[in-house]
Structures are given as structure tokens and as C-alpha cells.
């Protein structure tokens, strides 16, 4: 009997340990850093498919979007942290800066997206011939070497890269690249495939408590250039921000982060600029 009691106690202690570990991991993920695996090429060359990073959730404070979606249980962030969903505000809130790379919750679908902030509240944004006009002034673009990658299926979703011209499997896929510079001097690389519909837009005015986002891979990004009701992102409310992407921890060019032979050694601990 004593032996059975000891076994029962051991099982109870194991369950307690697992539960507490899950609670601690959940609190850490909600309050401090959220892991994020780059699923698409919309932020190339800044972020590649298979980059793994931690999102700094302390950067802009907390809202309902700070809570994770637990889709296997059918729980949305609003089911868990709905008490924070109040008039587009945040607890211990801080404002993003133009050029920040941010993970946010899509205003309609609730999916997590990662893009770059281009427009702040009160800004006007327009794209003409692929050039961004911020408050009526063009953001300078300095041409640089083409971004080149292998024309092959990428990531767990087996996505095909888009190239400036048709390329056979295994060939070099080129995209034109340029260094775009913000008014404060912050710069980053943007890619161009060719003339696309989103390369020419109307003038957008960013409303109070909203932000305008674009992907760095300009012709392969669903972002604020297309209204949310038309299948795009539109303006993103302040409360939908999840956190800032600061640094890539490691990167895998394969279908899984565990395929260590596909890890990209030159991207370990690389800063997101």
C-alpha cells in the first residue's frame, strides 16, 4: 500500500510540475517575448522565410493582442484578454517609430502579421511608381545590388519565390533592391519585382490611433496599401500591435526549425534593421 501511495504522489507531483511549467511559459510569452517564425517572403531581404525571432512585447505596452491565440482550444486573444479591449488603448503604452518592424494582429482575420511601420497617426502616405511619398515628400531610394536567391520551394508552406523574370528550378532568382531612407535617417532594403497595381495608390491619411504598414518585399506583400475590406490590411489600430522584432535568433532554410543542416549560420543573432 505504501508503494502505491508513493507512486500516486509521484504522479501528482509530475502533473503539478507540468502545469506550473505551462503557466510560467504562458506568462513569459504573454508579458515579455513571443516566438515568431517567418512564414512568407513579404519582408525579404530583411526577414527570410524560416527566420525565427522573439518579439519584444514590452516595447509598446499591453493590449488584448498581447495575449496569444490558442487555436487548438478555439480560443482567440479576445476570449482571454478581452478585459483589455477598450477604446484602442494600451497599458503602459509607448508609440512605435517609423521604420520599426512590428508583429500585429490583422484587424479582421486576427492572424499575426509582420511588416514595417511607414506612416504614423496624422501622416499621409502615397505610392507612385514604387516610390513612397510620406507627407508629400518622396522617401529616397538608392539602388544597390540585386537580391538573389535560389528558385526553389521555400519553408513549410513550400512557397515559390517571385523573380524579375522567369527562372527554371534551381536557377538564380533576381529582384531589384534599393536602400530606402526615412526622414530621420533610418534606412533599410526594399525589393522590387516590376510594375504592380500596389506600386501606384491614392493618398492615404493615417487616422488617430492607427498605423500604416508595408512589407519590404514591396511586390509580394499584403499590407496597408489595400483596404481590409478588399482583402488587404488597411490601417492597423494601436491596440492590435503585439510587439517589435529586434533580433533574429536563428534561421532555417528547410521545412522545419529542427532541420539543423538547413540552418543559415550567418543569420544567428542578427539585428532586425
CSV table of C-alpha atoms in Angstrom, one decimal:
chain,number,residue,atom,x,y,z
A,1,UNK,CA,0.0,0.0,0.0
A,2,UNK,CA,2.8,2.4,0.9
A,3,UNK,CA,4.4,1.7,-2.5
A,4,UNK,CA,1.2,2.5,-4.3
A,5,UNK,CA,0.8,5.7,-2.3
A,6,UNK,CA,4.3,6.8,-3.3
A,7,UNK,CA,3.6,6.1,-6.9
A,8,UNK,CA,0.4,8.2,-6.6
A,9,UNK,CA,2.2,11.1,-5.0
A,10,UNK,CA,4.9,10.9,-7.8
A,11,UNK,CA,2.2,11.2,-10.5
A,12,UNK,CA,0.6,14.1,-8.7
A,13,UNK,CA,3.9,15.9,-8.4
A,14,UNK,CA,4.7,15.3,-12.0
A,15,UNK,CA,1.3,16.8,-13.1
A,16,UNK,CA,1.9,19.8,-10.8
A,17,UNK,CA,5.3,20.4,-12.3
A,18,UNK,CA,3.9,20.2,-15.9
A,19,UNK,CA,1.1,22.6,-15.0
A,20,UNK,CA,3.4,25.1,-13.4
A,21,UNK,CA,5.8,25.0,-16.3
A,22,UNK,CA,2.9,25.7,-18.7
A,23,UNK,CA,1.7,28.6,-16.5
A,24,UNK,CA,5.2,30.1,-16.3
A,25,UNK,CA,5.7,29.7,-20.1
A,26,UNK,CA,2.3,31.3,-20.8
A,27,UNK,CA,3.1,34.3,-18.5
A,28,UNK,CA,6.5,34.7,-20.1
A,29,UNK,CA,5.0,34.6,-23.6
A,30,UNK,CA,2.2,37.0,-22.8
A,31,UNK,CA,4.2,39.6,-21.0
A,32,UNK,CA,7.8,39.6,-22.4
A,33,UNK,CA,8.7,37.8,-25.6
A,34,UNK,CA,6.7,35.9,-28.2
A,35,UNK,CA,8.4,33.5,-30.6
A,36,UNK,CA,7.6,34.1,-34.2
A,37,UNK,CA,8.5,32.0,-37.2
A,38,UNK,CA,8.6,33.9,-40.6
A,39,UNK,CA,6.1,32.1,-42.8
A,40,UNK,CA,6.3,34.2,-46.0
A,41,UNK,CA,8.6,36.3,-48.1
A,42,UNK,CA,6.8,39.7,-47.7
A,43,UNK,CA,9.7,41.1,-45.6
A,44,UNK,CA,12.6,39.9,-47.8
A,45,UNK,CA,15.5,40.7,-47.6
A,46,UNK,CA,15.2,42.0,-44.0
A,47,UNK,CA,13.5,38.7,-43.0
A,48,UNK,CA,13.6,35.4,-44.8
A,49,UNK,CA,11.2,32.5,-44.8
A,50,UNK,CA,12.4,30.4,-41.9
A,51,UNK,CA,13.8,33.1,-39.7
A,52,UNK,CA,13.0,32.5,-36.1
A,53,UNK,CA,12.8,35.5,-33.7
A,54,UNK,CA,11.4,36.7,-30.4
A,55,UNK,CA,9.0,39.6,-30.5
A,56,UNK,CA,9.6,42.2,-27.8
A,57,UNK,CA,6.1,42.6,-26.2
A,58,UNK,CA,7.3,45.2,-23.7
A,59,UNK,CA,8.2,47.8,-26.5
A,60,UNK,CA,4.7,49.2,-26.9
A,61,UNK,CA,2.9,48.1,-23.7
A,62,UNK,CA,0.0,45.7,-23.5
A,63,UNK,CA,-3.5,45.3,-25.0
A,64,UNK,CA,-5.8,42.4,-25.7
A,65,UNK,CA,-3.5,41.5,-28.6
A,66,UNK,CA,-0.7,40.7,-26.2
A,67,UNK,CA,-2.4,37.5,-25.3
A,68,UNK,CA,-1.8,34.5,-27.6
A,69,UNK,CA,-4.4,32.8,-29.7
A,70,UNK,CA,-4.9,29.2,-28.6
A,71,UNK,CA,-6.4,27.9,-31.8
A,72,UNK,CA,-6.4,24.1,-30.8
A,73,UNK,CA,-8.8,25.1,-28.0
A,74,UNK,CA,-10.8,27.5,-30.1
A,75,UNK,CA,-9.6,30.5,-28.0
A,76,UNK,CA,-8.9,33.9,-29.5
A,77,UNK,CA,-6.9,36.5,-27.7
A,78,UNK,CA,-10.1,38.5,-27.1
A,79,UNK,CA,-11.5,35.4,-25.2
A,80,UNK,CA,-8.5,35.5,-22.9
A,81,UNK,CA,-7.7,39.2,-22.5
A,82,UNK,CA,-11.0,40.9,-23.6
A,83,UNK,CA,-10.9,43.0,-20.5
A,84,UNK,CA,-8.0,44.9,-22.1
A,85,UNK,CA,-10.0,45.6,-25.3
A,86,UNK,CA,-11.1,49.1,-24.5
A,87,UNK,CA,-11.2,52.1,-26.9
A,88,UNK,CA,-8.0,51.3,-28.8
A,89,UNK,CA,-5.8,51.9,-25.7
A,90,UNK,CA,-2.8,50.1,-24.1
A,91,UNK,CA,-1.5,49.5,-20.6
A,92,UNK,CA,2.0,51.1,-20.2
A,93,UNK,CA,1.7,52.1,-23.8
A,94,UNK,CA,4.5,53.5,-25.9
A,95,UNK,CA,4.4,54.8,-29.5
A,96,UNK,CA,6.2,53.0,-32.4
A,97,UNK,CA,8.7,54.8,-34.5
A,98,UNK,CA,8.7,55.0,-38.3
A,99,UNK,CA,10.7,52.1,-39.6
A,100,UNK,CA,10.0,49.7,-36.7
A,101,UNK,CA,9.4,46.1,-37.8
A,102,UNK,CA,6.3,45.0,-35.8
A,103,UNK,CA,4.2,41.9,-35.4
A,104,UNK,CA,0.5,42.9,-35.2
A,105,UNK,CA,-2.9,41.3,-35.3
A,106,UNK,CA,-4.8,41.6,-38.5
A,107,UNK,CA,-7.9,43.8,-37.9
A,108,UNK,CA,-10.3,41.3,-39.5
A,109,UNK,CA,-8.8,37.8,-39.6
A,110,UNK,CA,-7.0,38.0,-36.2
A,111,UNK,CA,-3.9,36.4,-37.9
A,112,UNK,CA,-0.4,37.6,-36.8
A,113,UNK,CA,1.4,39.7,-39.5
A,114,UNK,CA,4.8,41.2,-39.5
A,115,UNK,CA,5.5,44.4,-41.5
A,116,UNK,CA,7.3,47.7,-41.3
A,117,UNK,CA,5.7,50.9,-40.0
A,118,UNK,CA,5.7,53.6,-42.7
A,119,UNK,CA,3.0,56.0,-41.5
A,120,UNK,CA,2.2,57.3,-38.0
A,121,UNK,CA,-1.1,59.0,-36.9
A,122,UNK,CA,-1.6,62.2,-38.9
A,123,UNK,CA,0.8,61.2,-41.7
A,124,UNK,CA,-0.2,61.0,-45.4
A,125,UNK,CA,1.2,58.1,-47.4
A,126,UNK,CA,1.1,57.6,-51.2
A,127,UNK,CA,3.0,55.2,-53.5
A,128,UNK,CA,3.8,56.4,-57.1
A,129,UNK,CA,5.8,54.2,-59.4
A,130,UNK,CA,7.0,52.2,-56.5
A,131,UNK,CA,8.3,55.3,-54.6
A,132,UNK,CA,6.7,56.1,-51.2
A,133,UNK,CA,5.7,59.6,-50.6
A,134,UNK,CA,5.5,60.4,-46.9
A,135,UNK,CA,3.7,63.7,-46.1
A,136,UNK,CA,4.2,64.7,-49.7
A,137,UNK,CA,8.0,64.0,-49.8
A,138,UNK,CA,9.5,61.1,-51.6
A,139,UNK,CA,11.5,58.6,-49.5
A,140,UNK,CA,14.9,58.4,-51.2
A,141,UNK,CA,15.8,55.1,-52.8
A,142,UNK,CA,19.4,54.3,-53.6
A,143,UNK,CA,19.8,51.3,-55.9
A,144,UNK,CA,22.0,48.5,-54.6
A,145,UNK,CA,23.0,45.0,-55.7
A,146,UNK,CA,20.1,42.7,-56.7
A,147,UNK,CA,18.8,40.4,-54.1
A,148,UNK,CA,19.5,36.9,-55.4
A,149,UNK,CA,18.1,33.6,-54.1
A,150,UNK,CA,17.7,30.1,-55.5
A,151,UNK,CA,14.4,29.5,-57.4
A,152,UNK,CA,13.1,26.6,-55.2
A,153,UNK,CA,10.2,25.9,-52.9
A,154,UNK,CA,10.7,27.5,-49.5
A,155,UNK,CA,9.6,26.9,-46.0
A,156,UNK,CA,7.0,24.6,-44.6
A,157,UNK,CA,4.4,26.0,-46.9
A,158,UNK,CA,6.6,25.3,-50.0
A,159,UNK,CA,6.3,28.8,-51.4
A,160,UNK,CA,7.8,29.7,-54.7
A,161,UNK,CA,9.8,33.0,-54.8
A,162,UNK,CA,8.8,35.6,-57.3
A,163,UNK,CA,11.5,36.8,-59.7
A,164,UNK,CA,12.1,39.7,-62.1
A,165,UNK,CA,11.9,37.2,-65.0
A,166,UNK,CA,11.0,33.5,-65.4
A,167,UNK,CA,13.6,31.2,-63.9
A,168,UNK,CA,13.8,27.4,-64.0
A,169,UNK,CA,14.0,25.4,-60.8
A,170,UNK,CA,17.4,25.7,-59.2
A,171,UNK,CA,18.3,28.9,-61.1
A,172,UNK,CA,19.1,32.4,-59.7
A,173,UNK,CA,16.0,34.4,-58.9
A,174,UNK,CA,16.8,38.1,-59.0
A,175,UNK,CA,14.9,41.0,-57.5
A,176,UNK,CA,15.9,44.7,-57.8
A,177,UNK,CA,17.0,46.1,-54.5
A,178,UNK,CA,17.3,49.7,-53.1
A,179,UNK,CA,18.1,51.3,-49.8
A,180,UNK,CA,15.1,53.4,-48.7
A,181,UNK,CA,15.7,56.1,-46.1
A,182,UNK,CA,13.2,57.6,-43.7
A,183,UNK,CA,13.2,61.4,-42.8
A,184,UNK,CA,15.1,60.7,-39.6
A,185,UNK,CA,17.9,58.9,-41.5
A,186,UNK,CA,16.8,55.3,-40.7
A,187,UNK,CA,17.4,53.1,-43.8
A,188,UNK,CA,16.6,49.5,-44.9
A,189,UNK,CA,16.5,47.5,-48.1
A,190,UNK,CA,13.4,47.2,-50.2
A,191,UNK,CA,12.8,44.8,-53.1
A,192,UNK,CA,11.1,45.4,-56.5
A,193,UNK,CA,9.9,42.8,-59.0
A,194,UNK,CA,8.2,45.0,-61.5
A,195,UNK,CA,5.3,47.4,-62.0
A,196,UNK,CA,2.3,46.1,-60.0
A,197,UNK,CA,-1.0,47.6,-59.0
A,198,UNK,CA,0.1,48.5,-55.5
A,199,UNK,CA,3.0,50.5,-56.9
A,200,UNK,CA,0.5,53.3,-57.5
A,201,UNK,CA,-2.0,54.3,-54.9
A,202,UNK,CA,-4.2,57.1,-53.8
A,203,UNK,CA,-3.2,59.3,-50.9
A,204,UNK,CA,-3.9,57.6,-47.5
A,205,UNK,CA,-4.3,59.7,-44.4
A,206,UNK,CA,-3.4,57.8,-41.3
A,207,UNK,CA,-6.1,58.3,-38.6
A,208,UNK,CA,-5.6,58.9,-34.9
A,209,UNK,CA,-4.6,55.7,-33.1
A,210,UNK,CA,-3.8,54.0,-36.4
A,211,UNK,CA,-0.6,52.9,-38.3
A,212,UNK,CA,0.3,52.3,-42.0
A,213,UNK,CA,2.4,49.2,-42.7
A,214,UNK,CA,4.2,48.0,-45.7
A,215,UNK,CA,6.3,44.9,-46.4
A,216,UNK,CA,9.9,45.4,-47.6
A,217,UNK,CA,9.3,43.0,-50.5
A,218,UNK,CA,7.0,45.5,-52.0
A,219,UNK,CA,5.5,43.4,-54.8
A,220,UNK,CA,4.9,40.4,-52.7
A,221,UNK,CA,3.2,41.9,-49.6
A,222,UNK,CA,-0.4,42.2,-48.4
A,223,UNK,CA,-0.3,45.4,-46.4
A,224,UNK,CA,-1.9,48.8,-45.7
A,225,UNK,CA,-1.9,49.7,-49.4
A,226,UNK,CA,-5.1,47.6,-49.8
A,227,UNK,CA,-8.1,48.2,-47.6
A,228,UNK,CA,-9.0,45.5,-45.2
A,229,UNK,CA,-12.5,45.0,-46.7
A,230,UNK,CA,-10.8,44.4,-50.1
A,231,UNK,CA,-8.6,41.6,-48.7
A,232,UNK,CA,-5.7,43.7,-47.5
A,233,UNK,CA,-4.6,45.0,-44.1
A,234,UNK,CA,-5.7,48.6,-44.2
A,235,UNK,CA,-4.9,50.8,-41.3
A,236,UNK,CA,-3.9,48.9,-38.1
A,237,UNK,CA,-5.3,50.1,-34.8
A,238,UNK,CA,-2.9,50.8,-31.9
A,239,UNK,CA,-4.4,48.1,-29.8
A,240,UNK,CA,-3.6,45.5,-32.5
A,241,UNK,CA,0.2,45.9,-32.1
A,242,UNK,CA,1.8,42.8,-30.5
A,243,UNK,CA,5.5,43.8,-30.3
A,244,UNK,CA,8.7,44.8,-32.0
A,245,UNK,CA,11.0,42.5,-33.9
A,246,UNK,CA,14.5,43.3,-32.7
A,247,UNK,CA,16.8,40.3,-33.4
A,248,UNK,CA,16.7,37.0,-35.4
A,249,UNK,CA,17.7,34.1,-33.1
A,250,UNK,CA,18.4,31.6,-35.8
A,251,UNK,CA,17.2,30.8,-39.3
A,252,UNK,CA,16.3,27.6,-41.2
A,253,UNK,CA,16.1,27.3,-44.9
A,254,UNK,CA,14.2,24.0,-44.7
A,255,UNK,CA,10.7,22.9,-43.8
A,256,UNK,CA,11.3,22.7,-40.1
A,257,UNK,CA,13.4,24.5,-37.5
A,258,UNK,CA,14.7,21.1,-36.4
A,259,UNK,CA,16.3,20.5,-39.8
A,260,UNK,CA,19.7,21.8,-38.5
A,261,UNK,CA,21.5,21.0,-41.7
A,262,UNK,CA,19.5,23.8,-43.4
A,263,UNK,CA,20.3,26.5,-40.7
A,264,UNK,CA,21.7,29.7,-42.0
A,265,UNK,CA,24.7,30.4,-39.8
A,266,UNK,CA,25.1,34.0,-41.0
A,267,UNK,CA,21.7,35.0,-39.5
A,268,UNK,CA,22.2,33.8,-36.0
A,269,UNK,CA,21.5,36.7,-33.5
A,270,UNK,CA,21.2,39.2,-36.5
A,271,UNK,CA,19.7,42.5,-35.6
A,272,UNK,CA,16.5,43.5,-37.5
A,273,UNK,CA,17.0,46.9,-39.1
